[in-house]
XYZ file of C-alpha atoms in Angstrom:
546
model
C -8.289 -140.808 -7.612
C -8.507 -138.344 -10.631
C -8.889 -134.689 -9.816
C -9.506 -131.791 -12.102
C -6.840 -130.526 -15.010
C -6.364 -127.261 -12.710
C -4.411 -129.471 -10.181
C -3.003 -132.649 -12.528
C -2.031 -130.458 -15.447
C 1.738 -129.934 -15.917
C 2.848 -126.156 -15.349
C 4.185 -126.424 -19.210
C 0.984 -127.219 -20.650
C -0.950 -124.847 -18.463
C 1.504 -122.215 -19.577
C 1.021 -123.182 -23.061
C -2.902 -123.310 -22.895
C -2.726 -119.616 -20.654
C -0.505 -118.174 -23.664
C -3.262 -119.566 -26.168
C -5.999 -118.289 -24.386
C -4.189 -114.351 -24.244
C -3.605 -114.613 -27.972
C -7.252 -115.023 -28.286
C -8.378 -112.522 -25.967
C -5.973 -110.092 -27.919
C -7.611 -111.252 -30.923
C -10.569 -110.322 -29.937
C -9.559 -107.205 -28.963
C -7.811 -106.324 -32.362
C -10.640 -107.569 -34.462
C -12.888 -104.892 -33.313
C -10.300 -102.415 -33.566
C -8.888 -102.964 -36.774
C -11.452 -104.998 -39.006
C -14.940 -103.662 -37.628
C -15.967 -100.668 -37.777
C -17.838 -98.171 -35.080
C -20.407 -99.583 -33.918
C -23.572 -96.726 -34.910
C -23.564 -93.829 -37.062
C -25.492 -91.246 -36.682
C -26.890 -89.248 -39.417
C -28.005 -85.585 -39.759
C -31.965 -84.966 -41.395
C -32.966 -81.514 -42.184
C -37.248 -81.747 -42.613
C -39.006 -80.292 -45.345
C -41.794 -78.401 -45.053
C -44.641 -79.712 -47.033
C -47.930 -78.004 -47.700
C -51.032 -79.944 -47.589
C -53.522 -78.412 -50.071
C -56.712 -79.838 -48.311
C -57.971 -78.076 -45.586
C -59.133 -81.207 -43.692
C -55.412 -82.657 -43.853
C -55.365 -86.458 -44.233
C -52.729 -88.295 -42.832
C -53.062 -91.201 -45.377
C -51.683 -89.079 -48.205
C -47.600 -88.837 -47.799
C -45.310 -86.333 -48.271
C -41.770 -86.495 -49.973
C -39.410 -84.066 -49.580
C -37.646 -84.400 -52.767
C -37.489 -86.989 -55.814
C -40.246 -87.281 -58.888
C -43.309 -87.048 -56.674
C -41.717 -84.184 -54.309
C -44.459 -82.026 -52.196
C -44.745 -78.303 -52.760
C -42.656 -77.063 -49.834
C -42.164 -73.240 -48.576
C -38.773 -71.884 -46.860
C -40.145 -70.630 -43.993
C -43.218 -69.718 -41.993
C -43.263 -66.087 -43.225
C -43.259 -67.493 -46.266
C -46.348 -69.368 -45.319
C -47.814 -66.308 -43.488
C -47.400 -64.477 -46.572
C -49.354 -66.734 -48.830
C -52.043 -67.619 -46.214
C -51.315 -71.162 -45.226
C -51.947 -71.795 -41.747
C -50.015 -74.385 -39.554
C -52.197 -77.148 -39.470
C -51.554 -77.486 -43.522
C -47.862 -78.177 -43.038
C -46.433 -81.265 -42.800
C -42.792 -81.728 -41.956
C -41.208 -84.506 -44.301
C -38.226 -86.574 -43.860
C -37.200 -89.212 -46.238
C -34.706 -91.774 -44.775
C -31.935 -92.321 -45.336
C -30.496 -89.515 -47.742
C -30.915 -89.201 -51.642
C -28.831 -92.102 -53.455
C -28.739 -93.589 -50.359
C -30.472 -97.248 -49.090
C -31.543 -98.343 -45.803
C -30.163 -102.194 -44.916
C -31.376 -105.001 -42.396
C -27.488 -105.148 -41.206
C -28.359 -102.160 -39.990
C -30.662 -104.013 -37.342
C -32.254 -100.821 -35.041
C -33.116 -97.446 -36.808
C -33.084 -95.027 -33.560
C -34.459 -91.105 -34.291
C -33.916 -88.372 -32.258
C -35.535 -85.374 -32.654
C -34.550 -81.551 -32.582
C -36.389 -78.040 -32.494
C -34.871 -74.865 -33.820
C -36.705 -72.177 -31.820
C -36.562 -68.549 -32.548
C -37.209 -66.133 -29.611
C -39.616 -63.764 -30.218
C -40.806 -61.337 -27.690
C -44.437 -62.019 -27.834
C -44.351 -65.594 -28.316
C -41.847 -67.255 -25.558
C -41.559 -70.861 -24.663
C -43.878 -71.310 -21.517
C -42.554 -73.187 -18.388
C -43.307 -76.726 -19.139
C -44.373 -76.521 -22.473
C -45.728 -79.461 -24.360
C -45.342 -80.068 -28.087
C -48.438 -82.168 -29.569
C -46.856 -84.196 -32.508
C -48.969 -85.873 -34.921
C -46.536 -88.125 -36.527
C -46.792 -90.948 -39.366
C -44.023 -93.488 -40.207
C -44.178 -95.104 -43.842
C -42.108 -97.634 -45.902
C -41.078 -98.871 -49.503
C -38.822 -101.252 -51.047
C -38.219 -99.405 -54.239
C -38.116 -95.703 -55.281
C -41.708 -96.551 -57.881
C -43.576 -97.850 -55.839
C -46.245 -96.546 -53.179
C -45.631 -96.005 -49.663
C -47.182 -98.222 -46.912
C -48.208 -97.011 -43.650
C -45.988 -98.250 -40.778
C -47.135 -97.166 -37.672
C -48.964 -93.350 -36.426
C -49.186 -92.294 -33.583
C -50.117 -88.983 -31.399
C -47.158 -87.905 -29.535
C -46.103 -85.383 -26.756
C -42.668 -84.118 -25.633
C -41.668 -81.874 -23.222
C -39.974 -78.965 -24.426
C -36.459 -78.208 -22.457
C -34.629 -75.035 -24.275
C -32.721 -72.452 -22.444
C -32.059 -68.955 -23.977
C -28.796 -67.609 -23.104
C -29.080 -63.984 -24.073
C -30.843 -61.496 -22.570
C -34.718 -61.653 -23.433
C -34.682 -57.941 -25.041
C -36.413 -57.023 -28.721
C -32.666 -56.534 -29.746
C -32.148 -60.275 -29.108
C -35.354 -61.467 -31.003
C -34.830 -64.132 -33.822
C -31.562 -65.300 -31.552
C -32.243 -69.240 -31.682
C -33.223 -71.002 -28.269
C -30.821 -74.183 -26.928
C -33.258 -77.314 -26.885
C -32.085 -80.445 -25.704
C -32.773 -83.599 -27.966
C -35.972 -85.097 -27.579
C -36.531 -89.381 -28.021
C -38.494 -89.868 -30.909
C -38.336 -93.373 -32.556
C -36.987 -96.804 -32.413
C -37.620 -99.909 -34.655
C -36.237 -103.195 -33.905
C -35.410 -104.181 -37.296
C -34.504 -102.262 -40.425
C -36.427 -105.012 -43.262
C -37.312 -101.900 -45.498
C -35.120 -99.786 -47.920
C -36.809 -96.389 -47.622
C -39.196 -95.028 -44.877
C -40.579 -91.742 -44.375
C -41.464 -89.536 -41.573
C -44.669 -86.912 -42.039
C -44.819 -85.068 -38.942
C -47.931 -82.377 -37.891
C -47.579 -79.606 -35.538
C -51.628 -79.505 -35.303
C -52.650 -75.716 -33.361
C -55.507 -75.501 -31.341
C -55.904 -72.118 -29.195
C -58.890 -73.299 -27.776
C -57.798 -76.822 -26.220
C -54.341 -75.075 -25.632
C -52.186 -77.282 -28.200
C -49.037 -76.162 -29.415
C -49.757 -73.088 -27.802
C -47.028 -71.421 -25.539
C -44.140 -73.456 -28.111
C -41.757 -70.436 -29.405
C -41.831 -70.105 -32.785
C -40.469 -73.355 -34.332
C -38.500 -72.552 -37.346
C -37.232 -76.277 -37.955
C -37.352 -79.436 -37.305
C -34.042 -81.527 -37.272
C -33.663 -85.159 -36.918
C -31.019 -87.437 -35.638
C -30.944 -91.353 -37.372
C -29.048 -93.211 -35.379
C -28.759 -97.044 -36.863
C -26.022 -99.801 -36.530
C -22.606 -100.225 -38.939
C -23.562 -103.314 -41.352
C -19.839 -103.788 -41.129
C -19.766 -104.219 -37.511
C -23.052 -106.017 -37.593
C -21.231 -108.682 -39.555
C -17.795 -108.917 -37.581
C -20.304 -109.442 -34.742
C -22.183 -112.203 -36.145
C -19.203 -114.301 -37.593
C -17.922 -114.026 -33.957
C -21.431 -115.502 -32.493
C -20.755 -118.349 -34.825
C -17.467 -119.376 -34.400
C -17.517 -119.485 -30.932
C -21.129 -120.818 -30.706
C -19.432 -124.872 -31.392
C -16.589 -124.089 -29.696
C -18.692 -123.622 -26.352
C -21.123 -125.815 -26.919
C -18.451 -128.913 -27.825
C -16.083 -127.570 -24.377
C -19.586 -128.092 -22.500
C -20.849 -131.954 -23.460
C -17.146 -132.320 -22.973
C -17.460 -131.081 -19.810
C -20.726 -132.578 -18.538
C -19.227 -135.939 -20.187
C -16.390 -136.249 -17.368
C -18.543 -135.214 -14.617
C -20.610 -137.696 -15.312
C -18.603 -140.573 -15.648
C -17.282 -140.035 -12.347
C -18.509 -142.599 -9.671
C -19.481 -139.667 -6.843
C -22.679 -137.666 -8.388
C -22.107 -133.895 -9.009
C -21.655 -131.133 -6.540
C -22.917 -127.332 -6.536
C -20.174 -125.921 -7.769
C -20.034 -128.384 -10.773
C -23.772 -127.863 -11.543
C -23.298 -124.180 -11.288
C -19.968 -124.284 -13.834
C -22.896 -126.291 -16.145
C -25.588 -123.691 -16.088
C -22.940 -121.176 -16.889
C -21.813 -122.720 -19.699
C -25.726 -123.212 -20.638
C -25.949 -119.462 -20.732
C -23.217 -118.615 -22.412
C -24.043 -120.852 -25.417
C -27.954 -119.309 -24.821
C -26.061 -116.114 -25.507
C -23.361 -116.888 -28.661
C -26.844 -118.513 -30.920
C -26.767 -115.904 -33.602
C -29.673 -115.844 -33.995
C -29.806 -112.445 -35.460
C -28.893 -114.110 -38.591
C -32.464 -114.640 -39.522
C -32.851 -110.533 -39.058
C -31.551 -109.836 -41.935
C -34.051 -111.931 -44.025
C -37.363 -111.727 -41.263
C -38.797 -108.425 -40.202
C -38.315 -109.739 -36.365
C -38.663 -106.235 -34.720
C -38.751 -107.982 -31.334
C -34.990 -108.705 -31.582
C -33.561 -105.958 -29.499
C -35.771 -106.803 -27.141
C -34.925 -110.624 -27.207
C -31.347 -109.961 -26.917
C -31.443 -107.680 -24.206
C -33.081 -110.963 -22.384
C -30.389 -113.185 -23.343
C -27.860 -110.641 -21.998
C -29.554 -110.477 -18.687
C -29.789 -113.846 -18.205
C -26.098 -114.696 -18.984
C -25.097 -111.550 -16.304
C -27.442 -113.443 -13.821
C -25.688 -116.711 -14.543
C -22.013 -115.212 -14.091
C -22.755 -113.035 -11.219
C -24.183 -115.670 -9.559
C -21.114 -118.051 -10.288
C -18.452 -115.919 -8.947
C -20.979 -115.471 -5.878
C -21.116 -119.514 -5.447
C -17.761 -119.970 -6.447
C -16.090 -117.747 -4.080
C -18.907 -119.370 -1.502
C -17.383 -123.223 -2.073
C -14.254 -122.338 -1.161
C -15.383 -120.635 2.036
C -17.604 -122.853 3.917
C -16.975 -126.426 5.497
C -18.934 -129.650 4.628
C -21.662 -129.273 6.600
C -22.557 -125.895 4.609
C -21.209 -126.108 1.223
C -23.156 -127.988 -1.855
C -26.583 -126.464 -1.042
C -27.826 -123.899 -3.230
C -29.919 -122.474 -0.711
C -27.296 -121.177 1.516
C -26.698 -118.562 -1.065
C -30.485 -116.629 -1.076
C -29.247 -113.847 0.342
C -26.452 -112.840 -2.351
C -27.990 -115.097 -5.431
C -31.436 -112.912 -4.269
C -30.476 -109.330 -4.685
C -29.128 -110.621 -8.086
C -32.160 -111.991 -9.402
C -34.265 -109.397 -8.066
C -31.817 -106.726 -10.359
C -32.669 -108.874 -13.339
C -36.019 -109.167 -12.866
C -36.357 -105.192 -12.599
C -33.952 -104.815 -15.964
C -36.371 -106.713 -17.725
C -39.431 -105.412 -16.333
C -37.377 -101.895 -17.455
C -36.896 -103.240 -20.694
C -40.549 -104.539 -21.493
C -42.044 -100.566 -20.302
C -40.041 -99.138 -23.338
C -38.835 -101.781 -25.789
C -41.852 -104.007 -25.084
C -44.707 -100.990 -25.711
C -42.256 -99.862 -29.163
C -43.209 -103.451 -30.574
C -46.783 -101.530 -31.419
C -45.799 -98.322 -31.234
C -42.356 -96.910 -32.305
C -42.561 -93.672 -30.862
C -43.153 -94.226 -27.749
C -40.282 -93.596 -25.170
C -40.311 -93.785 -21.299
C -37.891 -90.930 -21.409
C -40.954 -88.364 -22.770
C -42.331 -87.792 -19.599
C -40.978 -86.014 -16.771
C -41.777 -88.928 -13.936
C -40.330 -91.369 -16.710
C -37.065 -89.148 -17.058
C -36.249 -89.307 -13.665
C -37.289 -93.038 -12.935
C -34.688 -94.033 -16.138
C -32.022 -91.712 -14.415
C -32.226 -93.104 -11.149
C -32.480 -96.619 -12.484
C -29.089 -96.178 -14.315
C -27.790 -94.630 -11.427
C -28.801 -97.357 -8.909
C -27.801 -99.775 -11.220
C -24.246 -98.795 -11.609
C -24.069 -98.431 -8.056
C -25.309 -101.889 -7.433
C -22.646 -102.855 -10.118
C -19.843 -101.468 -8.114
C -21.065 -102.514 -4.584
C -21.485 -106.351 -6.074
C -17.748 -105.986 -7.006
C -16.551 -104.807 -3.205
C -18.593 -107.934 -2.324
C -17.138 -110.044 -4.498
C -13.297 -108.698 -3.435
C -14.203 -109.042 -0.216
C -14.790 -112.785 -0.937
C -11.648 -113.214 -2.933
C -9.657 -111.909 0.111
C -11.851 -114.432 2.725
C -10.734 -116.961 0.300
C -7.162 -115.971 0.266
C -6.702 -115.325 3.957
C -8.625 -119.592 4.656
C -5.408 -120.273 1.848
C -2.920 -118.561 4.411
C -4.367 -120.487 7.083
C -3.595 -123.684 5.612
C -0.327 -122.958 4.334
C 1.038 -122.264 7.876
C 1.116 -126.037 8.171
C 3.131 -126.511 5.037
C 6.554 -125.944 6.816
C 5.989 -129.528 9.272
C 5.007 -131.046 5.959
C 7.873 -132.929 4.037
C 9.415 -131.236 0.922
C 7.419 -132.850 -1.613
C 4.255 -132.350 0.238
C 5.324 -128.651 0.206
C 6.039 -128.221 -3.349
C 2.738 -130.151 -4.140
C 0.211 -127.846 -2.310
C 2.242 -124.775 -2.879
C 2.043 -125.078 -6.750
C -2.161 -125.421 -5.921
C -2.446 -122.989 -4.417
C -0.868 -120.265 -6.489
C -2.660 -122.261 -9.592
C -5.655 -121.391 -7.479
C -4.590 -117.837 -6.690
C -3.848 -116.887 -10.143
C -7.845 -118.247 -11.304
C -9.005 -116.022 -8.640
C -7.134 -113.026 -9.372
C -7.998 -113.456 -13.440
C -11.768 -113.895 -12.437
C -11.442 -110.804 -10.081
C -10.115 -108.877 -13.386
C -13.193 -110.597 -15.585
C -15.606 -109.138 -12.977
C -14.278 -105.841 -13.305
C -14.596 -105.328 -16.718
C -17.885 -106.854 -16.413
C -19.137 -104.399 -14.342
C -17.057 -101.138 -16.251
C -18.784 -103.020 -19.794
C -22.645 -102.986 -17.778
C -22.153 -99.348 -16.403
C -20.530 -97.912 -20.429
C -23.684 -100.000 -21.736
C -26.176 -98.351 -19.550
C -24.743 -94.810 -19.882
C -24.099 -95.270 -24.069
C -27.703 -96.606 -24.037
C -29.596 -93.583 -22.322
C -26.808 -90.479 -23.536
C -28.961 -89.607 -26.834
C -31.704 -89.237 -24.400
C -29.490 -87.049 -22.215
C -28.389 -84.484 -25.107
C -25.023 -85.689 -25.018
C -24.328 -87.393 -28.839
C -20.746 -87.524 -29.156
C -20.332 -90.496 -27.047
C -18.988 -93.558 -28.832
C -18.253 -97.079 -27.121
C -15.414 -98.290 -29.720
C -16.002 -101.686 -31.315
C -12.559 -103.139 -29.472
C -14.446 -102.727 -26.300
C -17.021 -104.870 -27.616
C -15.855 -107.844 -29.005
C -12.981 -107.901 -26.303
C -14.744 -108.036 -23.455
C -17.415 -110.643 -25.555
C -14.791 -112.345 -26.289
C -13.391 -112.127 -22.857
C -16.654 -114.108 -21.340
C -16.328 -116.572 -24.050
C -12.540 -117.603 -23.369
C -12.989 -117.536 -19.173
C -15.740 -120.139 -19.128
C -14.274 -121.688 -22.049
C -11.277 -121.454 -19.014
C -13.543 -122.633 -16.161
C -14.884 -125.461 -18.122
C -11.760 -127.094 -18.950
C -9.716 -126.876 -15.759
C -12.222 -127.741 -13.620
C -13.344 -131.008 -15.482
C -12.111 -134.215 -14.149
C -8.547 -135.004 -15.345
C -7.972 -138.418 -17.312
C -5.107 -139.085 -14.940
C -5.613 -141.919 -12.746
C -3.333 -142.999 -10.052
C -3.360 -146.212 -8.483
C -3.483 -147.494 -4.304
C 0.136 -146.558 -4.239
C 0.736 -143.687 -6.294
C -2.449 -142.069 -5.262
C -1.073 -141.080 -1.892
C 2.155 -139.813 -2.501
C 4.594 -139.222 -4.741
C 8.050 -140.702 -5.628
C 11.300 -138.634 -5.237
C 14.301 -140.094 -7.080
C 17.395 -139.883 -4.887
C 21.453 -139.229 -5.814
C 21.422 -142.756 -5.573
C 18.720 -143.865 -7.954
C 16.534 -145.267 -5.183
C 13.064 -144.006 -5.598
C 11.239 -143.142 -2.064
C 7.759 -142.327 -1.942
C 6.585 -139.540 0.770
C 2.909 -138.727 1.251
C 1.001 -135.612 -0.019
C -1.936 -135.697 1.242
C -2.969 -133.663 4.504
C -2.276 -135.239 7.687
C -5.834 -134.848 8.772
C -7.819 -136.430 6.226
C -11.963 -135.593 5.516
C -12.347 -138.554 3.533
C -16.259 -137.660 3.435
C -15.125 -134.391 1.403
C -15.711 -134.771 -2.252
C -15.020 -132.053 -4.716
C -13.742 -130.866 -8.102
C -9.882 -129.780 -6.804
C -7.895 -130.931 -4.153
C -7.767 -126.903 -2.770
C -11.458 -127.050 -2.720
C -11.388 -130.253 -0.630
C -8.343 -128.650 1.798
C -10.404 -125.136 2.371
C -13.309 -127.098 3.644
C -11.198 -128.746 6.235
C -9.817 -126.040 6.968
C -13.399 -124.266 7.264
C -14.676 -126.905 9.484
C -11.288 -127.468 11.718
């Protein structure tokens, strides 16, 4: 019989392929710590305010704040009270990125968050609820000549959510409100060197817009885009370890399927895994950076969510195999109930995912965090969803330790077994332990990476912008998926070892007298209906069904 390279594998060479597999988790580790950089930066925009001659104001003429063709700007609305210029004929102007500076498609998302500096004034306070009516324009350019070209435009609303913390007294009048940052913008891709932002505050006492506001004195914006640097350390890791999964896989598949019994579940399952994992390593993304593919975020966040399916189902099925008897096992559809739940949370990610990213494929500024009822639906969906996280890994211990306590049940029999026997099923098992325990530690950083995803995702949204996910975190724990079912893949494919009618049921002992003796290893009671991968999944079935 052959059985898998978990089971057949000297303890040497397992050592030795253990010790290579740390050195390249560590790797992983240290490459995002010491060669890539953070992953975003965040930069600081100051708009200008722009006076538009014409009284009808046109929003296919642009604005620049500064440069050759620069608009003619005021300081300040008393300044514009002064000379008669009424709101609707400014225009707040932001050129991104800074002077001297160029935009790049490493960058791959441009994310803008937006900012009001609100004077108090006595008889002009910020009404409960108040809405701010943006009419906002979003141009590019590939070169600092050449005209600008209309992007997207759009007429926007945000809530306003400031909080003055002095006493509302004429002594405390010009004191600056505290607003919380507002979602403004996201594009997928970043194809363009130079884009510019013309935003209207249009005033209309009659309809009641941008009435009720404070007195705005500026606008500030927030660019949030990703390091090119860590955009490439990311992308040379997609393609080195793209072969090395896909060539471990056909492997694989190769030496389950020259095996004379046909696959079982667990098998198929350690297949599909693999399947995602390659699905997820394509780098693709290298043909962002010469295609304006703004549906990219969105595609990856698909990928992503598939491959969590895929692995949260596999710990769920491969806990499962090594819990039931014969009779049960090798039947997908005995796992509904936990494999269910699971797909259900994936399906509502991506139906999350496709209300924000999927409307900001036609229109940029659009955010589900605008609204109040949106707001609280994103909140509670992070929320539930880290709480799902955390109850899916109590599940899944609560598996490991059903798994562990079948183990103890067969190794009570060990002692009326002869020495070798002993040795031979001991050393499985704590092979078998130690794969359990290291997927019990994958799982949980799994589930710590999904909830520090979620919460880095939304924080601009929640005010907070100091939070920063380092880059080790990243690539580690990527790299971390990569080398476990890299792991899976290769001890649980059939060994090359084949042993014949008399070797295959026990094993020789050489004596003090050089006389070899052979003593069986197998179990006394023998399933010999019970096929499988190891001979540990084999014994916990017996011992499920005895």
């Amino acid at each position: 019989m052959a059985g898998a390279i978990i089971e057949n594998m000297s303890t040497k060479k397992l050592v030795i392929v253990g010790v290579i597999l740390l050195l390249f988790q560590a790797f992983a580790f240290m490459v995002g710590g010491l060669i890539a950089p953070s992953p975003t930066t965040a930069v600081h925009y100051l708009a200008t305010k722009c006076v538009d001659k014409v009284k009808k104001p046109q929003q296919t003429k642009w604005f620049m704040p500064w440069g050759e063709k620069k608009c003619v700007n005021i300081q300040s609305f008393d300044e514009a009270m002064a000379k008669g210029i009424e709101a609707n004929n400014i225009v707040f102007a932001v050129h991104i990125p800074l002077p001297n500076k160029e935009m790049s498609p490493w960058f791959q998302f441009m994310l803008v968050i937006l900012q009001f500096d609100i004077a108090f004034k006595m008889y002009n306070q910020i009404a409960d609820g108040a809405l701010v009516h943006i009419d906002v324009g979003l141009a590019y350019r590939d070169d600092m000549n050449s005209e600008w070209t209309e992007m997207a435009h759009s007429l926007e609303q945000r809530k306003l959510s400031c909080n003055f913390t002095a006493t509302k007294t004429h002594e405390n009048e010009g004191r600056h409100y505290e607003c919380d940052l507002l979602p403004f913008m996201e594009v997928g891709s970043v194809a363009h060197k130079y884009y510019l932002l013309n935003i209207r505050l249009p005033v209309n006492e009659r309809k009641k817009i941008n009435v009720g506001i404070g007195e705005i004195k500026d606008i500030r914006l927030v660019g949030i885009h990703q390091n090119g640097g860590f955009t490439k350390v990311w992308f040379a890791m997609k393609t080195f370890l793209t072969p090395s999964i896909l060539i471990i896989m056909i492997w694989y598949w190769r030496r389950i399927t020259l095996m004379s019994r046909p696959p079982v579940l667990l098998e198929k399952v350690i297949l599909a895994l693999g399947i995602s994992m390659t699905f997820i390593n394509i780098p693709v993304e290298w043909f962002s950076v010469g295609f304006n593919w703004t549906w990219m975020l969105l595609f990856g966040d698909i990928r992503q969510g598939i491959f969590y399916s895929m692995l949260l189902s596999f710990w769920i099925i491969f806990c499962g195999e090594h819990l039931m008897d014969q009779t049960e096992r090798n039947r997908f559809s005995i796992y509904w109930k936990q494999v269910g739940p699971i797909v259900f949370g994936s399906f509502c990610l991506f139906i999350f995912d496709m209300c924000e990213r999927g409307v900001q494929l036609k229109n940029p500024f659009y955010s589900i965090w605008a609204s109040d009822i949106g707001t609280e639906l994103a909140m509670a969906f992070i929320i539930v969803a880290g709480i799902c996280a955390c109850l899916y890994f109590l599940f899944l211990c609560f598996m490991v330790f059903q798994v562990f306590r079948n183990i103890s049940g067969k190794r009570m029999s060990l002692p009326a077994m002869t020495k070798a026997r002993q040795l031979h099923y001991e050393g499985l098992i704590f092979r078998f332990k130690f794969l359990m325990l290291v997927t019990l530690a994958c799982a949980a950083l799994t589930v710590i990476f999904f909830i520090i995803s979620q919460v880095n995702e939304g924080h601009w949204h929640w005010g907070e912008h100091t939070v920063q996910v380092n880059s080790a975190f990243f690539t580690g724990i990527y790299g971390m998926w990569n080398l476990y079912v890299f792991a899976i893949m290769f001890l649980y494919a059939p060994s090359h070892k084949h042993y014949g009618d008399e070797q295959s049921s026990g094993q020789c002992i050489t004596g003090d007298a050089g006389v070899n003796s052979c003593e069986d290893i197998q179990p006394t009671t023998t399933i010999t209906h019970v096929d499988g991968p190891t001979e540990i999944y084999k014994m916990i079935g017996q011992e499920a069904q005895e």
